[in-house]
Amino acid sequence: MKNPILKQMKEGIVTNNPTFVQLLGMCPTLATTTSVMNALGMGVAVIAVLTFSNLFISLVRNIIPKQIRIASYIVIISGFVTAVELTIKAFFPAIDASLGLFIPLIVVNCIILARAEAFASKNNPLMAVIDGISTGIGFTLALFSIALVREILGTGKIFAASNGTGGVTLLGPWYSPATIFLLPAGAFLTLGFILALVQKIADKIEEKNHKKEVEKYIDETFAVVPAEGAAEADVPVRTDAEGGDR
Amino acid sequence: MATENENRAPEEINGATGEVNEEITGEVVKKPKKSGGGVTGGYMVRLVITLALVCAVIAALLATVNAVTKDKIEERKLESRKKAVFEVFPDAADCDPYDADGEHDVYVVYGDKEKKDMIGYAVKVAPTGFGGEIEMMVGIDAAGKTSGVSVITMSETPGVGTKTNSETFLSQFKGKTGAESVGDGIDAVTGATISSKAITAGVKEAHGVQVDLEKYAEEKGAKVDGGATAPEESEPAPETEPRPVPEETKEPQETKGPEKEEERKPDETKEPEFIENGSDGYYHNGVYSSETDDVYQVEVDKNEYESLLEKEDDPEETGTDAETKKP
């Protein structure tokens, strides 16, 4: 993780996942995850918007006075969202049919504005693009995992097209679909359980890392006496950084 | 209100300090002022210019994207409309947009590529269902009967309301006059009453749109419905229209007099009036005929049906007909 690009990718996809860690952009998360295809369509649209808006905002970050930065960001973001919407309308009518309403709503998706304000306006274009792509992928993966659960439990099928046709039947005729998973209530339930699971895994990893750190600290402290000062200053900071993200 | 105040504030400040020129030409002059957060005239101009530039760049980008995608989007739109029209008219070959009332998208449907045979028209309606508007296409043939119903988009509850978008539900409308309602000719989908009612209302709305196929066909040099029955079918329709109103006023008085057997017959003569009102005559016909005559049990088309009516009713009811026409 020495490479800043890889570090940034891990940051966007795992450590600072926009959905599971930052809990941003909940509205599209809950609304578009009724099927895997919808979730992927939404994810790809967000990746495109996020990447381009991050790049553009990073390019003009030194020109825009701070009083009008939010206004400028909104103009830039809505511009790219409209561009993506037109493109989808022209070339992917199937996605347009199922996500029609949610594409324009990307404008007010707080992930985009959050990344613009917190990252793109303070970093160079390359890192901003990396951040946009990785945050977008993190968002897409989160949507994908929620949609996977909802679609399988809700319809017994997977990868069905937006109008409910096609798809691979995973659960046979013996399974009577639990429609609640396609309803808003199911979205909240699924999100809650997945969040709990992610949190559990994160805690496990953190615990493990902490143990390692402590062992390392003990080894260093008691083996080499002169290193004590350096280790003492170092270790707490590192553990803080691991845990402080949440 | 707020913007007025904001606009006024810098002027007052400038007027008070008398430093208008300096502020505009000078760099960022920050002074603790009563309002405006220390933003001076020159800086203000810079803000406006920057924001305008950002907007201009984005507008240019959008113009480019729009130019590239515009034709494609139009094409897709027309394609999907045509697809929806062809879905409700299985034997359609082509269709033309028709200007009905400025509110509804109406398409005249042709049975041949040369656009000579008009077989009916399709109306796009958007009744409000449980989860918003249901965009649907309703096909109406030259005889004024529903030829098919198809849903273009719906945001009904998945797995519940969306069940109304099925062959079993939508095929119920076929061959009917748009007068039926849920419980009266149409069976709602279990658990999706609101969606079912919305679609039924949409079909009714489509039938309410005034489309003068005959006139349009004359203008276009086409004829309505290539079939032999078509001209006859469309002609009796206007005739039935003036008739029903007096009938309706007369009949309730008459039905009180005769016996039960005859009570039903005036009901049968009511049928044209149902058609005119946009309600279902054939459904009633089926019900009543099952008690009186087997012939009526068959779902006949309007043309046949009217000739049957004349045969059956004329000997007995000429008197009532004549009476009803007088007032």
PDB file of N, CA, C and O in Angstrom, chain B residues 250-267 269 316-317 319-320 323:
ATOM      1  N   LYS B 250     -87.486   8.393 -21.800  1.00  0.00           N
ATOM      2  CA  LYS B 250     -88.770   7.718 -21.941  1.00  0.00           C
ATOM      3  C   LYS B 250     -88.827   6.406 -21.170  1.00  0.00           C
ATOM      4  O   LYS B 250     -89.807   6.095 -20.525  1.00  0.00           O
ATOM      5  N   GLU B 251     -87.760   5.651 -21.262  1.00  0.00           N
ATOM      6  CA  GLU B 251     -87.842   4.267 -20.858  1.00  0.00           C
ATOM      7  C   GLU B 251     -88.180   3.996 -19.405  1.00  0.00           C
ATOM      8  O   GLU B 251     -88.945   3.099 -19.113  1.00  0.00           O
ATOM      9  N   PRO B 252     -87.647   4.751 -18.499  1.00  0.00           N
ATOM     10  CA  PRO B 252     -87.983   4.446 -17.114  1.00  0.00           C
ATOM     11  C   PRO B 252     -89.489   4.429 -16.870  1.00  0.00           C
ATOM     12  O   PRO B 252     -90.001   3.608 -16.112  1.00  0.00           O
ATOM     13  N   GLN B 253     -90.217   5.306 -17.582  1.00  0.00           N
ATOM     14  CA  GLN B 253     -91.667   5.321 -17.426  1.00  0.00           C
ATOM     15  C   GLN B 253     -92.284   4.051 -17.998  1.00  0.00           C
ATOM     16  O   GLN B 253     -93.183   3.468 -17.424  1.00  0.00           O
ATOM     17  N   GLU B 254     -91.730   3.658 -19.149  1.00  0.00           N
ATOM     18  CA  GLU B 254     -92.298   2.488 -19.804  1.00  0.00           C
ATOM     19  C   GLU B 254     -92.044   1.207 -19.031  1.00  0.00           C
ATOM     20  O   GLU B 254     -92.881   0.332 -18.961  1.00  0.00           O
ATOM     21  N   THR B 255     -90.871   1.100 -18.471  1.00  0.00           N
ATOM     22  CA  THR B 255     -90.504  -0.158 -17.828  1.00  0.00           C
ATOM     23  C   THR B 255     -91.380  -0.433 -16.612  1.00  0.00           C
ATOM     24  O   THR B 255     -91.476  -1.555 -16.163  1.00  0.00           O
ATOM     25  N   LYS B 256     -91.992   0.586 -16.076  1.00  0.00           N
ATOM     26  CA  LYS B 256     -92.831   0.362 -14.913  1.00  0.00           C
ATOM     27  C   LYS B 256     -94.098  -0.422 -15.297  1.00  0.00           C
ATOM     28  O   LYS B 256     -94.568  -1.263 -14.563  1.00  0.00           O
ATOM     29  N   GLY B 257     -94.619  -0.123 -16.468  1.00  0.00           N
ATOM     30  CA  GLY B 257     -95.859  -0.741 -16.906  1.00  0.00           C
ATOM     31  C   GLY B 257     -95.755  -2.240 -17.186  1.00  0.00           C
ATOM     32  O   GLY B 257     -96.394  -3.026 -16.482  1.00  0.00           O
ATOM     33  N   PRO B 258     -94.973  -2.627 -18.173  1.00  0.00           N
ATOM     34  CA  PRO B 258     -95.023  -4.016 -18.634  1.00  0.00           C
ATOM     35  C   PRO B 258     -94.509  -5.011 -17.590  1.00  0.00           C
ATOM     36  O   PRO B 258     -93.975  -4.639 -16.550  1.00  0.00           O
ATOM     37  N   GLU B 259     -94.692  -6.299 -17.974  1.00  0.00           N
ATOM     38  CA  GLU B 259     -94.254  -7.346 -17.048  1.00  0.00           C
ATOM     39  C   GLU B 259     -92.740  -7.471 -17.063  1.00  0.00           C
ATOM     40  O   GLU B 259     -92.052  -6.836 -17.837  1.00  0.00           O
ATOM     41  N   LYS B 260     -92.246  -8.381 -16.217  1.00  0.00           N
ATOM     42  CA  LYS B 260     -90.807  -8.543 -16.082  1.00  0.00           C
ATOM     43  C   LYS B 260     -90.142  -8.934 -17.398  1.00  0.00           C
ATOM     44  O   LYS B 260     -89.065  -8.493 -17.722  1.00  0.00           O
ATOM     45  N   GLU B 261     -90.823  -9.805 -18.121  1.00  0.00           N
ATOM     46  CA  GLU B 261     -90.249 -10.262 -19.398  1.00  0.00           C
ATOM     47  C   GLU B 261     -89.943  -9.079 -20.291  1.00  0.00           C
ATOM     48  O   GLU B 261     -88.888  -8.981 -20.892  1.00  0.00           O
ATOM     49  N   GLU B 262     -90.893  -8.176 -20.348  1.00  0.00           N
ATOM     50  CA  GLU B 262     -90.722  -7.051 -21.253  1.00  0.00           C
ATOM     51  C   GLU B 262     -89.808  -5.967 -20.676  1.00  0.00           C
ATOM     52  O   GLU B 262     -89.281  -5.150 -21.398  1.00  0.00           O
ATOM     53  N   GLU B 263     -89.688  -6.008 -19.375  1.00  0.00           N
ATOM     54  CA  GLU B 263     -88.782  -5.042 -18.755  1.00  0.00           C
ATOM     55  C   GLU B 263     -87.381  -5.167 -19.320  1.00  0.00           C
ATOM     56  O   GLU B 263     -86.655  -4.211 -19.436  1.00  0.00           O
ATOM     57  N   ARG B 264     -87.043  -6.380 -19.636  1.00  0.00           N
ATOM     58  CA  ARG B 264     -85.684  -6.590 -20.125  1.00  0.00           C
ATOM     59  C   ARG B 264     -85.500  -6.067 -21.530  1.00  0.00           C
ATOM     60  O   ARG B 264     -84.430  -5.662 -21.921  1.00  0.00           O
ATOM     61  N   LYS B 265     -86.568  -6.096 -22.268  1.00  0.00           N
ATOM     62  CA  LYS B 265     -86.417  -5.672 -23.661  1.00  0.00           C
ATOM     63  C   LYS B 265     -86.069  -4.178 -23.780  1.00  0.00           C
ATOM     64  O   LYS B 265     -85.183  -3.811 -24.533  1.00  0.00           O
ATOM     65  N   PRO B 266     -86.737  -3.339 -23.061  1.00  0.00           N
ATOM     66  CA  PRO B 266     -86.309  -1.932 -23.092  1.00  0.00           C
ATOM     67  C   PRO B 266     -84.856  -1.790 -22.679  1.00  0.00           C
ATOM     68  O   PRO B 266     -84.136  -0.945 -23.185  1.00  0.00           O
ATOM     69  N   ASP B 267     -84.420  -2.652 -21.778  1.00  0.00           N
ATOM     70  CA  ASP B 267     -83.015  -2.606 -21.399  1.00  0.00           C
ATOM     71  C   ASP B 267     -82.119  -2.882 -22.588  1.00  0.00           C
ATOM     72  O   ASP B 267     -81.073  -2.289 -22.749  1.00  0.00           O
ATOM     73  N   THR B 269     -82.838  -2.264 -25.661  1.00  0.00           N
ATOM     74  CA  THR B 269     -82.814  -1.101 -26.546  1.00  0.00           C
ATOM     75  C   THR B 269     -81.944   0.001 -25.963  1.00  0.00           C
ATOM     76  O   THR B 269     -81.517   0.894 -26.653  1.00  0.00           O
ATOM     77  N   GLU B 316     -91.944  -5.740 -32.033  1.00  0.00           N
ATOM     78  CA  GLU B 316     -92.595  -5.397 -30.774  1.00  0.00           C
ATOM     79  C   GLU B 316     -92.415  -3.932 -30.414  1.00  0.00           C
ATOM     80  O   GLU B 316     -93.291  -3.315 -29.819  1.00  0.00           O
ATOM     81  N   GLU B 317     -91.261  -3.421 -30.726  1.00  0.00           N
ATOM     82  CA  GLU B 317     -90.893  -2.141 -30.124  1.00  0.00           C
ATOM     83  C   GLU B 317     -90.926  -0.966 -31.082  1.00  0.00           C
ATOM     84  O   GLU B 317     -90.449   0.105 -30.752  1.00  0.00           O
ATOM     85  N   GLY B 319     -93.279   0.736 -31.873  1.00  0.00           N
ATOM     86  CA  GLY B 319     -94.079   1.766 -31.229  1.00  0.00           C
ATOM     87  C   GLY B 319     -93.247   2.601 -30.277  1.00  0.00           C
ATOM     88  O   GLY B 319     -93.247   3.825 -30.339  1.00  0.00           O
ATOM     89  N   THR B 320     -92.506   1.931 -29.424  1.00  0.00           N
ATOM     90  CA  THR B 320     -91.697   2.661 -28.457  1.00  0.00           C
ATOM     91  C   THR B 320     -90.612   3.473 -29.144  1.00  0.00           C
ATOM     92  O   THR B 320     -90.314   4.587 -28.739  1.00  0.00           O
ATOM     93  N   GLU B 323     -92.078   6.509 -30.508  1.00  0.00           N
ATOM     94  CA  GLU B 323     -92.384   7.421 -29.418  1.00  0.00           C
ATOM     95  C   GLU B 323     -91.142   8.148 -28.922  1.00  0.00           C
ATOM     96  O   GLU B 323     -91.145   9.343 -28.704  1.00  0.00           O
TER      97      GLU B 323
END
